[in-house]
Short mmCIF file of C-alpha atoms in Angstrom, two decimals:
data_model
loop_
_atom_site.label_atom_id
_atom_site.label_comp_id
_atom_site.label_asym_id
_atom_site.label_seq_id
_atom_site.Cartn_x
_atom_site.Cartn_y
_atom_site.Cartn_z
CA MET A 1 77.43 153.56 -55.82
CA VAL A 2 75.58 150.71 -57.22
CA ASP A 3 76.45 147.83 -55.77
CA ALA A 4 76.23 144.16 -58.04
CA PRO A 5 74.27 141.65 -56.33
CA LEU A 6 76.67 138.53 -54.82
CA ARG A 7 76.16 135.29 -56.04
CA LYS A 8 76.77 132.35 -54.07
CA ARG A 9 79.69 129.69 -54.71
CA GLN A 10 78.15 126.18 -55.79
CA THR A 11 78.00 123.54 -52.71
CA ALA A 12 81.81 120.90 -54.52
CA TYR A 13 79.89 117.62 -54.04
CA LYS A 14 81.83 114.48 -53.58
CA VAL A 15 81.89 112.71 -56.12
CA THR A 16 83.70 109.97 -57.75
CA ILE A 17 84.64 109.76 -61.27
CA LYS A 18 82.16 107.22 -62.76
CA ASP A 19 79.30 109.50 -60.75
CA ILE A 20 80.56 112.06 -63.06
CA ILE A 21 81.32 109.59 -66.34
CA SER A 22 77.94 108.10 -66.14
CA SER A 23 75.25 110.43 -65.31
CA ARG A 24 74.48 113.85 -67.94
CA TYR A 25 75.99 116.86 -69.25
CA ILE A 26 73.73 120.40 -68.63
CA LYS A 27 74.34 123.44 -71.03
CA THR A 28 72.75 125.93 -69.78
CA SER A 29 71.92 129.36 -71.27
CA GLY A 30 73.19 132.95 -69.84
CA MET A 31 74.94 133.07 -66.29
CA GLU A 32 73.48 129.63 -65.13
CA PRO A 33 76.29 127.04 -64.57
CA ASN A 34 76.20 124.56 -66.37
CA TYR A 35 76.15 121.03 -64.52
CA LEU A 36 76.34 117.14 -63.51
CA GLU A 37 72.96 116.28 -63.39
CA MET A 38 72.32 113.76 -60.91
CA GLY A 39 69.36 111.85 -59.16
CA SER A 40 67.62 115.42 -57.89
CA LYS A 41 70.68 116.82 -57.56
CA GLN A 42 72.30 119.91 -59.73
CA ILE A 43 76.29 119.74 -59.36
CA SER A 44 78.44 122.65 -60.73
CA ARG A 45 81.04 121.66 -59.16
CA VAL A 46 82.73 118.65 -58.14
CA ASN A 47 84.83 117.69 -55.26
CA ILE A 48 87.12 114.30 -55.97
CA LEU A 49 89.72 112.66 -54.47
CA GLY A 50 91.89 110.94 -56.59
CA VAL A 51 95.77 110.19 -57.95
CA ILE A 52 97.49 111.33 -60.05
CA VAL A 53 98.10 109.27 -63.18
CA GLU A 54 99.04 111.20 -65.73
CA LYS A 55 100.37 114.31 -66.51
CA SER A 56 100.80 116.61 -69.82
CA ASP A 57 101.48 120.37 -71.42
CA MET A 58 99.46 121.46 -74.19
CA ASP A 59 99.73 123.81 -76.21
CA ASN A 60 97.29 126.04 -74.65
CA TYR A 61 96.05 123.78 -71.29
CA LYS A 62 97.79 121.59 -68.88
CA ALA A 63 95.60 118.40 -68.10
CA LEU A 64 96.02 115.19 -65.39
CA VAL A 65 95.01 111.80 -65.80
CA MET A 66 93.22 111.12 -61.67
CA ASP A 67 92.33 107.54 -61.21
CA ASP A 68 90.17 107.37 -57.48
CA GLY A 69 89.21 103.38 -58.15
CA SER A 70 85.63 104.22 -59.60
CA GLY A 71 87.29 104.94 -63.34
CA ARG A 72 89.21 107.90 -64.44
CA ILE A 73 89.31 111.62 -65.60
CA SER A 74 91.57 114.54 -67.60
CA ALA A 75 91.43 117.68 -65.10
CA ARG A 76 92.62 121.22 -67.17
CA VAL A 77 93.64 124.15 -66.20
CA PHE A 78 93.57 126.96 -69.40
CA ASP A 79 95.59 130.10 -67.21
CA ASP A 80 99.13 129.42 -65.26
CA LYS A 81 96.58 130.97 -62.84
CA ILE A 82 96.89 127.01 -60.62
CA PHE A 83 100.31 126.01 -60.19
CA LEU A 84 100.65 122.34 -61.35
CA GLY A 85 104.35 122.28 -60.73
CA ASN A 86 104.16 121.01 -57.76
CA VAL A 87 101.69 117.89 -58.20
CA GLU A 88 103.66 114.47 -59.97
CA VAL A 89 102.34 111.02 -61.31
CA GLY A 90 101.25 108.96 -57.88
CA ASP A 91 100.56 112.07 -55.61
CA VAL A 92 97.09 111.46 -53.48
CA VAL A 93 94.97 114.35 -54.32
CA ASN A 94 92.25 116.54 -53.18
CA LEU A 95 91.15 118.81 -56.86
CA ILE A 96 87.85 121.24 -56.52
CA GLY A 97 86.76 122.57 -60.18
CA ARG A 98 84.03 121.95 -62.96
CA PRO A 99 82.91 119.50 -64.85
CA ARG A 100 82.71 119.83 -69.09
CA GLU A 101 81.75 118.16 -71.30
CA PHE A 102 83.40 118.44 -75.95
CA SER A 103 83.01 115.93 -78.24
CA SER A 104 81.66 113.71 -75.35
CA GLU A 105 84.66 113.40 -72.91
CA LYS A 106 83.79 114.68 -69.67
CA TYR A 107 86.62 116.42 -67.26
CA ILE A 108 87.21 118.92 -64.77
CA ILE A 109 88.51 122.38 -64.91
CA ILE A 110 90.34 122.77 -61.76
CA GLU A 111 89.50 125.39 -60.16
CA SER A 112 91.90 124.38 -57.02
CA ILE A 113 94.72 121.28 -56.42
#
């Protein structure tokens, strides 16, 4: 039996929403993760603390809008593995996720909330 090489989980950096929105998003190819360019750091996972100001159920995903005082960003879940029934508008949450960009809009794919 051949063991697959273990990939180290990327660090979830504590950043502000303003940092995410103002940084450059870099798409990579192959197995390398996409990342945000913040100074000399390449950030592929973020850890943000904020208040939920909107919550919605779309056709193919669920979305939250978070505000941390520096800005607002959408956070999305595309599968049912992460349950959002326990969080409501007005809740303060700590979110860990992967930044993404679609049509020049940055958002977060939720890994943990």
